[in-house]
Coordinates of C-alpha atoms and ligand atoms in Angstrom, one line a residue:
M626 CA 108.5 54.4 85.7
L627 CA 108.3 58.0 87.0
E628 CA 105.2 58.8 84.8
E629 CA 103.2 56.2 86.6
R630 CA 103.6 57.9 90.0
K631 CA 101.2 60.8 90.2
D632 CA 103.2 62.5 93.0
H633 CA 106.0 63.2 90.5
I634 CA 104.5 66.4 89.6
A635 CA 106.7 69.5 89.8
D636 CA 108.9 70.9 87.0
L637 CA 110.5 73.2 89.6
V638 CA 111.1 72.2 93.2
V639 CA 112.4 74.8 95.6
V640 CA 113.8 73.5 98.9
A641 CA 114.6 75.5 101.9
N642 CA 114.8 74.7 105.6
R643 CA 111.6 76.5 106.3
L644 CA 108.3 76.5 104.2
P645 CA 107.4 80.0 103.1
V646 CA 104.3 80.0 105.3
R647 CA 103.6 80.0 109.0
R648 CA 100.5 78.9 111.0
E649 CA 98.7 81.6 112.9
Q650 CA 97.3 80.7 116.4
G651 CA 93.5 80.2 116.1
D652 CA 91.1 81.9 118.5
D653 CA 90.9 78.7 120.5
G654 CA 94.7 78.5 120.9
E655 CA 94.9 75.8 118.4
S656 CA 96.8 76.1 115.2
G657 CA 94.8 78.2 112.7
D658 CA 95.3 79.3 109.1
W659 CA 98.5 79.4 107.1
T660 CA 99.8 82.8 106.0
V661 CA 102.8 83.5 103.7
S662 CA 105.8 84.7 105.6
P663 CA 107.0 87.7 103.6
G664 CA 110.6 86.4 103.1
G665 CA 113.0 87.5 100.2
L666 CA 112.9 84.1 98.7
V667 CA 109.1 84.1 98.2
S668 CA 109.0 87.4 96.5
A669 CA 112.0 86.5 94.4
L670 CA 110.3 83.5 93.1
A671 CA 106.8 84.9 92.7
P672 CA 107.1 85.7 89.0
V673 CA 109.0 82.6 88.3
V674 CA 106.3 80.5 90.0
A675 CA 103.5 82.4 88.4
D676 CA 104.2 80.8 85.0
K677 CA 105.4 77.5 86.4
K678 CA 102.1 75.8 87.3
R679 CA 103.9 72.6 88.3
F680 CA 105.9 74.0 91.2
A681 CA 106.6 72.7 94.7
W682 CA 108.3 73.9 97.8
V683 CA 109.8 71.5 100.3
G684 CA 110.5 72.7 103.8
W685 CA 110.0 72.4 107.5
P686 CA 106.5 73.6 108.5
G687 CA 107.7 75.2 111.8
S688 CA 106.6 72.7 114.4
S689 CA 107.1 69.1 115.2
E690 CA 103.4 68.2 115.7
A691 CA 101.8 65.4 113.6
P692 CA 103.2 65.0 110.1
L693 CA 101.3 67.1 107.5
E694 CA 100.3 66.0 103.9
P695 CA 101.4 68.2 101.0
F696 CA 98.9 71.0 100.6
T697 CA 98.3 74.0 98.3
H698 CA 98.4 77.6 99.7
D699 CA 98.2 80.8 97.6
G700 CA 98.8 78.8 94.4
M701 CA 101.9 77.2 95.8
R702 CA 102.2 73.4 96.3
L703 CA 103.8 73.0 99.7
V704 CA 105.5 69.8 100.8
P705 CA 106.1 69.7 104.6
A706 CA 109.2 67.8 105.8
H707 CA 108.2 66.3 109.2
L708 CA 110.9 66.4 111.8
T709 CA 110.6 65.0 115.3
A710 CA 111.5 67.4 118.2
E711 CA 114.8 65.5 118.6
E712 CA 115.6 65.7 114.9
H713 CA 114.9 69.4 114.9
E714 CA 117.2 69.9 117.9
L715 CA 120.1 67.9 116.4
H716 CA 119.8 69.3 112.9
Y717 CA 118.7 72.9 113.4
E718 CA 119.9 73.9 116.9
G719 CA 122.9 71.6 116.8
M720 CA 124.6 71.1 113.5
S721 CA 123.1 74.0 111.6
N722 CA 123.3 76.7 114.2
G723 CA 125.8 75.3 116.8
T724 CA 128.4 74.1 114.2
L725 CA 127.9 75.5 110.7
W726 CA 126.5 78.9 111.4
P727 CA 129.5 80.1 113.7
L728 CA 132.1 78.4 111.6
Y729 CA 130.9 79.9 108.3
H730 CA 130.8 83.3 110.1
D731 CA 134.5 83.3 111.0
K732 CA 134.0 81.6 114.4
I733 CA 132.9 84.8 116.1
E734 CA 131.5 82.2 118.5
P735 CA 133.1 78.8 118.9
A736 CA 131.8 76.1 116.7
E737 CA 131.0 72.8 118.4
F738 CA 131.5 69.5 116.7
H739 CA 129.2 66.6 117.9
R740 CA 128.8 63.4 116.0
T741 CA 125.1 63.0 117.3
W742 CA 124.4 66.5 115.8
Y743 CA 125.9 65.4 112.5
D744 CA 123.9 62.1 112.5
G745 CA 120.7 64.2 112.9
Y746 CA 121.8 66.6 110.2
R747 CA 122.4 63.6 107.8
R748 CA 119.0 62.0 108.6
V749 CA 117.1 65.3 108.0
N750 CA 119.0 66.1 104.8
R751 CA 118.1 62.6 103.6
R752 CA 114.4 63.1 104.4
F753 CA 114.4 66.4 102.4
A754 CA 116.1 64.6 99.5
D755 CA 113.5 61.8 99.5
L756 CA 110.6 64.4 99.5
I757 CA 112.3 66.1 96.5
C758 CA 112.7 62.9 94.6
D759 CA 109.0 62.1 95.2
S760 CA 107.9 65.6 94.1
A761 CA 110.0 66.2 91.0
A762 CA 108.9 65.4 87.5
E763 CA 111.3 63.8 85.2
D764 CA 114.1 66.2 84.1
A765 CA 112.7 68.8 86.6
T766 CA 114.8 71.6 88.1
V767 CA 115.6 71.5 91.8
W768 CA 116.8 74.6 93.7
V769 CA 118.2 73.9 97.2
H770 CA 118.9 76.7 99.6
D771 CA 121.3 77.3 102.4
Y772 CA 123.6 75.8 104.9
Q773 CA 121.0 73.6 106.6
L774 CA 120.8 71.4 103.5
Q775 CA 124.2 71.0 102.1
L776 CA 124.0 67.2 101.8
V777 CA 120.8 67.3 99.8
P778 CA 122.2 67.9 96.3
G779 CA 124.4 64.8 96.6
Y780 CA 121.6 62.6 97.9
V781 CA 119.2 63.8 95.2
R782 CA 121.7 63.2 92.4
A783 CA 122.4 59.7 93.5
N784 CA 118.7 58.8 93.2
R785 CA 117.6 61.1 90.4
P786 CA 120.4 61.8 87.9
D787 CA 117.8 63.1 85.4
L788 CA 117.2 66.3 87.6
S789 CA 119.0 69.7 87.1
I790 CA 120.2 70.6 90.6
G791 CA 121.1 74.1 91.8
F792 CA 122.3 75.1 95.3
F793 CA 122.5 78.7 96.7
L794 CA 124.3 79.5 99.9
H795 CA 122.8 82.5 101.6
I796 CA 125.6 82.9 104.1
P797 CA 129.4 83.3 103.7
F798 CA 131.4 80.3 102.7
P799 CA 134.5 80.3 104.9
P800 CA 138.2 80.2 104.0
S801 CA 139.6 76.7 103.5
E802 CA 141.5 76.8 106.8
L803 CA 138.3 77.2 108.7
F804 CA 136.2 74.8 106.7
R805 CA 138.8 72.1 106.9
Q806 CA 138.3 71.9 110.6
I807 CA 134.9 70.2 110.2
P808 CA 135.2 66.5 110.8
W809 CA 132.7 65.9 108.1
R810 CA 134.2 68.2 105.5
E811 CA 134.4 65.6 102.8
D812 CA 130.7 64.7 103.1
L813 CA 129.6 68.3 103.0
T814 CA 131.7 69.1 100.0
I815 CA 130.6 65.9 98.1
G816 CA 127.0 66.9 99.1
L817 CA 127.3 70.3 97.5
L818 CA 129.2 69.0 94.4
G819 CA 126.0 66.9 93.7
A820 CA 124.7 70.2 92.2
D821 CA 125.2 71.4 88.6
L822 CA 125.4 75.0 89.8
I823 CA 126.5 76.2 93.3
G824 CA 125.8 79.9 93.9
F825 CA 127.4 82.1 96.5
Q826 CA 126.7 85.7 97.6
T827 CA 130.2 87.0 96.7
P828 CA 133.1 85.9 94.5
E829 CA 135.1 85.3 97.7
G830 CA 132.6 82.6 98.8
A831 CA 132.8 80.9 95.4
A832 CA 136.6 81.0 95.4
N833 CA 136.8 79.7 98.9
F834 CA 134.5 76.7 97.9
A835 CA 136.4 76.0 94.7
R836 CA 139.7 75.9 96.8
V837 CA 138.2 73.6 99.3
A838 CA 136.9 71.1 96.7
E839 CA 140.3 71.1 94.9
S840 CA 142.4 70.8 98.0
L841 CA 140.3 67.9 99.4
D842 CA 140.8 66.3 96.0
L843 CA 137.1 66.0 95.4
A844 CA 137.0 68.0 92.2
T845 CA 139.2 69.3 89.4
R846 CA 139.3 72.9 88.4
E847 CA 138.6 73.4 84.7
S848 CA 138.5 77.2 84.7
A849 CA 137.9 80.1 87.1
N850 CA 134.2 79.2 87.7
L851 CA 134.1 75.6 86.6
L852 CA 135.0 72.5 88.5
S853 CA 134.4 68.9 87.4
R854 CA 133.8 65.7 89.3
N855 CA 133.8 62.4 87.6
G856 CA 133.7 64.2 84.3
R857 CA 130.6 66.1 85.2
P858 CA 130.8 70.0 85.1
I859 CA 129.9 72.0 88.1
E860 CA 129.6 75.7 87.9
V861 CA 130.6 77.8 90.9
R862 CA 129.7 81.5 90.8
S863 CA 128.4 84.4 92.8
F864 CA 124.8 85.6 92.5
P865 CA 124.4 88.5 95.0
I866 CA 120.8 88.4 96.2
G867 CA 118.5 91.4 95.8
I868 CA 115.4 92.5 97.5
D869 CA 111.8 93.2 96.4
V870 CA 112.7 96.9 95.7
E871 CA 109.1 98.0 94.8
R872 CA 107.6 96.7 97.9
Y873 CA 110.0 98.9 100.0
A874 CA 110.2 101.9 97.7
E875 CA 106.4 102.1 97.3
G876 CA 105.7 101.3 100.9
A877 CA 107.9 104.2 102.0
T878 CA 105.8 106.8 100.2
R879 CA 102.5 105.7 101.7
P880 CA 101.0 108.6 103.8
E881 CA 100.5 106.4 106.9
I882 CA 104.2 105.5 106.8
T883 CA 105.2 109.1 106.6
A884 CA 102.9 109.8 109.5
G885 CA 104.3 106.9 111.4
A886 CA 107.9 108.1 110.9
V887 CA 106.9 111.6 112.2
A888 CA 105.2 110.0 115.2
V889 CA 108.4 108.0 116.0
R890 CA 110.5 111.1 116.0
E891 CA 107.9 113.0 118.1
R892 CA 107.9 110.2 120.7
L893 CA 111.7 110.5 120.8
G894 CA 111.4 114.2 121.5
N895 CA 112.3 115.2 118.0
P896 CA 116.1 114.7 118.3
R897 CA 118.5 116.1 115.9
S898 CA 119.5 112.5 114.6
V899 CA 118.0 109.1 114.9
L900 CA 120.4 106.2 114.6
L901 CA 118.8 102.9 113.7
G902 CA 119.8 99.2 113.8
V903 CA 117.5 96.4 112.7
D904 CA 118.7 92.8 113.0
R905 CA 117.9 89.3 114.1
L906 CA 119.4 89.1 117.6
D907 CA 122.5 87.3 116.3
Y908 CA 126.1 87.6 117.4
T909 CA 127.2 87.9 113.8
K910 CA 125.5 91.3 113.5
G911 CA 127.7 93.4 115.6
I912 CA 124.9 94.9 117.7
D913 CA 127.2 95.2 120.7
V914 CA 129.7 97.1 118.6
R915 CA 127.4 99.9 117.7
L916 CA 126.1 100.1 121.3
R917 CA 129.5 100.4 122.7
A918 CA 130.5 103.0 120.0
F919 CA 127.3 105.0 120.9
G920 CA 127.9 104.8 124.6
E921 CA 131.5 106.0 124.3
L922 CA 130.4 109.0 122.1
L923 CA 127.8 110.0 124.8
A924 CA 130.5 109.5 127.6
E925 CA 132.9 111.7 125.6
E926 CA 130.1 114.4 125.2
R927 CA 130.5 114.1 121.3
F928 CA 126.8 113.1 121.2
A929 CA 124.4 114.8 123.7
P930 CA 121.6 112.6 125.2
G931 CA 118.4 113.8 123.7
E932 CA 120.0 115.1 120.6
V933 CA 121.1 111.9 119.1
N934 CA 119.0 108.7 119.9
L935 CA 119.5 105.1 119.0
I936 CA 116.8 102.6 118.2
Q937 CA 117.8 99.0 118.0
V938 CA 115.3 96.5 116.9
A939 CA 116.6 93.0 117.7
E940 CA 114.2 90.3 116.4
P941 CA 114.2 87.2 118.7
S942 CA 116.1 84.4 117.1
R943 CA 117.3 80.9 117.9
G944 CA 116.5 81.4 121.6
N945 CA 117.4 77.8 122.4
V946 CA 120.9 78.0 121.3
D947 CA 123.4 78.9 124.1
A948 CA 125.3 81.6 122.3
Y949 CA 122.1 83.5 121.5
V950 CA 121.0 83.4 125.2
A951 CA 124.4 84.8 126.2
L952 CA 124.2 87.6 123.5
R953 CA 120.8 88.6 124.7
E954 CA 122.1 89.1 128.2
R955 CA 125.1 91.0 126.8
V956 CA 123.0 93.4 124.7
Q957 CA 120.5 94.0 127.5
G958 CA 123.4 94.8 129.8
L959 CA 124.8 97.3 127.4
V960 CA 121.4 99.0 126.8
G961 CA 120.8 99.1 130.6
E962 CA 124.3 100.6 131.2
I963 CA 124.0 103.3 128.6
N964 CA 120.5 104.3 129.7
G965 CA 121.4 104.2 133.3
D966 CA 124.4 106.5 132.7
F967 CA 122.8 109.0 130.3
A968 CA 119.0 108.9 130.5
R969 CA 116.8 111.8 131.8
V970 CA 113.3 111.0 132.8
G971 CA 111.4 110.3 129.6
V972 CA 114.4 110.6 127.4
P973 CA 116.4 107.3 127.3
P974 CA 119.2 107.5 124.6
V975 CA 118.7 103.9 123.6
H976 CA 115.4 102.3 122.6
Y977 CA 115.8 98.6 122.5
I978 CA 113.0 96.6 120.9
H979 CA 113.4 92.7 121.3
Q980 CA 110.3 92.0 119.2
S981 CA 109.6 91.4 115.6
Q982 CA 108.0 94.3 113.7
D983 CA 105.3 94.1 111.2
F984 CA 106.0 95.6 107.8
D985 CA 104.4 98.9 108.4
E986 CA 106.1 99.4 111.8
L987 CA 109.4 98.6 110.2
M988 CA 108.8 101.0 107.4
S989 CA 108.0 103.8 109.8
L990 CA 111.2 103.1 111.7
Y991 CA 113.2 103.0 108.4
R992 CA 111.7 106.3 107.4
S993 CA 112.4 107.9 110.8
A994 CA 116.1 107.2 110.8
D995 CA 118.9 109.5 109.7
V996 CA 121.6 107.0 110.1
M997 CA 121.3 103.2 109.6
M998 CA 124.0 101.1 111.3
V999 CA 124.7 97.8 109.7
T1000 CA 127.9 96.6 111.4
P1001 CA 128.1 92.8 111.2
F1002 CA 131.4 91.0 111.9
R1003 CA 130.4 88.8 109.0
D1004 CA 127.3 88.6 106.9
G1005 CA 126.4 86.8 103.7
M1006 CA 124.7 89.8 102.2
N1007 CA 122.6 91.8 104.7
L1008 CA 119.3 92.7 103.2
V1009 CA 118.4 95.3 105.8
A1010 CA 121.0 97.6 104.3
K1011 CA 119.4 97.2 100.8
E1012 CA 115.9 97.6 102.2
W1013 CA 116.7 100.8 104.0
V1014 CA 118.4 102.2 100.9
A1015 CA 115.3 101.3 98.9
T1016 CA 113.1 103.4 101.2
R1017 CA 115.3 106.6 100.8
Y1018 CA 113.2 107.9 97.8
D1019 CA 114.3 111.4 98.8
D1020 CA 118.0 110.5 99.0
T1021 CA 118.3 111.4 102.6
G1022 CA 120.2 109.5 105.3
V1023 CA 123.5 107.9 105.7
L1024 CA 124.3 104.2 105.8
V1025 CA 127.2 103.0 108.0
L1026 CA 128.1 99.6 106.6
S1027 CA 130.6 96.9 107.7
E1028 CA 133.3 95.9 105.2
F1029 CA 132.5 92.3 106.1
A1030 CA 128.9 92.3 104.9
G1031 CA 128.4 90.9 101.3
A1032 CA 126.3 94.1 100.5
V1033 CA 129.5 96.2 100.6
H1034 CA 130.3 95.1 97.1
E1035 CA 127.2 96.9 95.7
L1036 CA 126.8 99.6 98.5
D1037 CA 130.3 100.9 98.3
R1038 CA 129.1 104.5 98.7
A1039 CA 128.1 103.9 102.3
L1040 CA 130.5 104.9 105.2
I1041 CA 132.3 101.7 105.4
V1042 CA 133.7 100.5 108.7
N1043 CA 135.6 97.7 110.3
P1044 CA 133.4 96.5 113.1
Y1045 CA 136.4 95.3 115.1
D1046 CA 137.6 98.9 115.2
I1047 CA 135.4 100.7 117.7
D1048 CA 137.2 104.0 117.2
G1049 CA 136.6 103.7 113.5
V1050 CA 132.9 103.0 114.0
K1051 CA 132.6 106.0 116.4
E1052 CA 134.3 108.2 113.7
A1053 CA 131.9 107.0 111.1
L1054 CA 128.8 107.6 113.3
V1055 CA 130.0 111.2 113.9
R1056 CA 130.7 111.7 110.3
A1057 CA 127.3 110.3 109.4
V1058 CA 125.4 112.6 111.8
L1059 CA 127.3 115.7 110.6
M1060 CA 127.3 114.8 106.9
D1061 CA 126.4 117.6 104.5
P1062 CA 123.0 116.8 102.9
A1063 CA 124.3 117.2 99.4
E1064 CA 127.1 114.6 100.0
A1065 CA 124.6 112.2 101.6
A1066 CA 122.2 112.6 98.7
E1067 CA 124.9 111.9 96.1
R1068 CA 126.0 108.8 98.0
M1069 CA 122.4 107.6 98.5
A1070 CA 121.4 108.1 94.9
A1071 CA 124.3 105.9 93.7
M1072 CA 123.3 103.2 96.2
R1073 CA 119.7 103.3 95.4
A1074 CA 120.4 102.9 91.7
S1075 CA 122.5 99.8 92.5
V1076 CA 119.8 98.3 94.7
E1077 CA 117.1 99.0 92.1
Q1078 CA 119.2 97.4 89.4
N1079 CA 119.7 94.0 91.1
N1080 CA 116.3 93.1 92.5
A1081 CA 115.2 89.8 94.0
V1082 CA 113.4 88.7 90.7
K1083 CA 116.5 89.3 88.6
W1084 CA 118.5 87.4 91.1
A1085 CA 116.2 84.3 90.9
E1086 CA 116.0 84.6 87.1
S1087 CA 119.7 84.8 86.6
F1088 CA 120.3 81.8 88.9
L1089 CA 117.7 79.7 87.1
Q1090 CA 118.9 80.8 83.7
A1091 CA 122.5 79.8 84.6
L1092 CA 121.3 76.5 85.9
A1093 CA 119.4 75.8 82.7
E1094 CA 122.6 76.6 80.8
T1095 CA 124.9 74.6 83.0
S1096 CA 122.9 71.4 83.1
G1097 CA 121.4 71.7 79.6
P1098 CA 122.4 69.5 76.7
Q1099 CA 125.2 71.8 75.6
A1100 CA 126.9 71.4 78.9
S1101 CA 127.2 67.6 78.9
Ligands
LIG486 C1 119.6 83.5 107.7 C2 119.8 82.2 107.0 C3 118.4 81.6 106.6 C4 117.6 81.6 107.9 C5 117.4 83.0 108.4 C6 116.6 83.0 109.7 O1 119.2 84.5 106.7 O2 120.6 82.4 105.8 O3 118.6 80.3 106.2 O4 116.3 81.0 107.6 O5 118.7 83.5 108.8 O6 117.0 82.2 110.7 P1 116.2 81.0 111.2 O7 117.1 80.1 112.0 O8 115.1 81.6 112.0 O9 115.6 80.2 110.1

């Protein structure tokens, strides 16, 4: 009986590849205290968790050192999933980031298919599923996140049919033609279909998945957003993720942030315009596109060095995966080329920061920028675009946004570009720099309203509400 096992405790179990904490290095070089990593998911869930005392989060603790027992931090029950170094390599670097990530992002880089990677992925998904089954109270709700864990809903359902299971994919779900290339397409689809509710960032993602499930003959379509498998209903819908708007909006008005932004511009020599990009160093983000566009505008003397500067923050990411190593070299090469061609002493046109920024540094950069460049080739949502808009309390600044970012549905008053069209990106950058402040303000006000309306907490609440309705008694 479940009740007899005291570890079946949580009414809500959130499952993501990473735990929402990281371990600081202690003074002695050993692992020190845990601190909460300020991700979107943690802030989205904060109010939900506050009135859910019996809550648990299952995830990888960030290292393959000795297994850790479940522990409580900041009121959250954390259940670490222990992975050996080899499992981490096969599951995370291999199948997750060498196969699924590129394939789900339109194969901007080739996706590799290796049976050993998939075996590791299966093993790790199984481990997460076992931890969930051990942590969840009878009839509890389980919310599984992202592409690293697509087999988990199926595994959990097989062991614990009493649970309500939701799954949310943070990245795009690809068109059927791409997805069907995966040798394990049936397994992955069946895994996802183990959920009662499958959420996507956009309606296209939801439609792509429904088409895949139908075309592989693994589910029947009941209506636009409803599939069924073996008579069990499965809702498939979009839930565009939001941000913690207050954190960014309030942060932006703090005097030290304003002073920080002024200092950034001073250090740049008070140029007429500051262009900013902030991304993980990832080949999906189109960092090279904007560098090339900027370099050409300098070469054509449409931008003058010293008058228009570009700051690119590229947070180190997935540095053990080959495609990321190659991207780093490509980006560094482009930055070096542009600065070599156009710098004067003390005035390099590109400032490239391959480091992660703390919140205040990021806010100062956000506030220092006139133009924000978000030009991914493909992106599930892109929260940087929303964060930046949230900091424009004075309705200044222009967002240049790729039509292939999920955020374009809500931020449709940005200057929208096709990142494959360098000339189009160049025109948009010139237009952004020259835009009349009244037009910029009108566009920004509309975008700010949209970001404020759909914040992270509403996103989490609407998903959990839909899950309760889908898997509740009225649905069966
Ligand atoms: C994307 C993914 C997340 C992932 C994050 C950071 O946003 O959707 O699942 O956690 O990138 O990547 P990392 O590989 O460092 O976890």
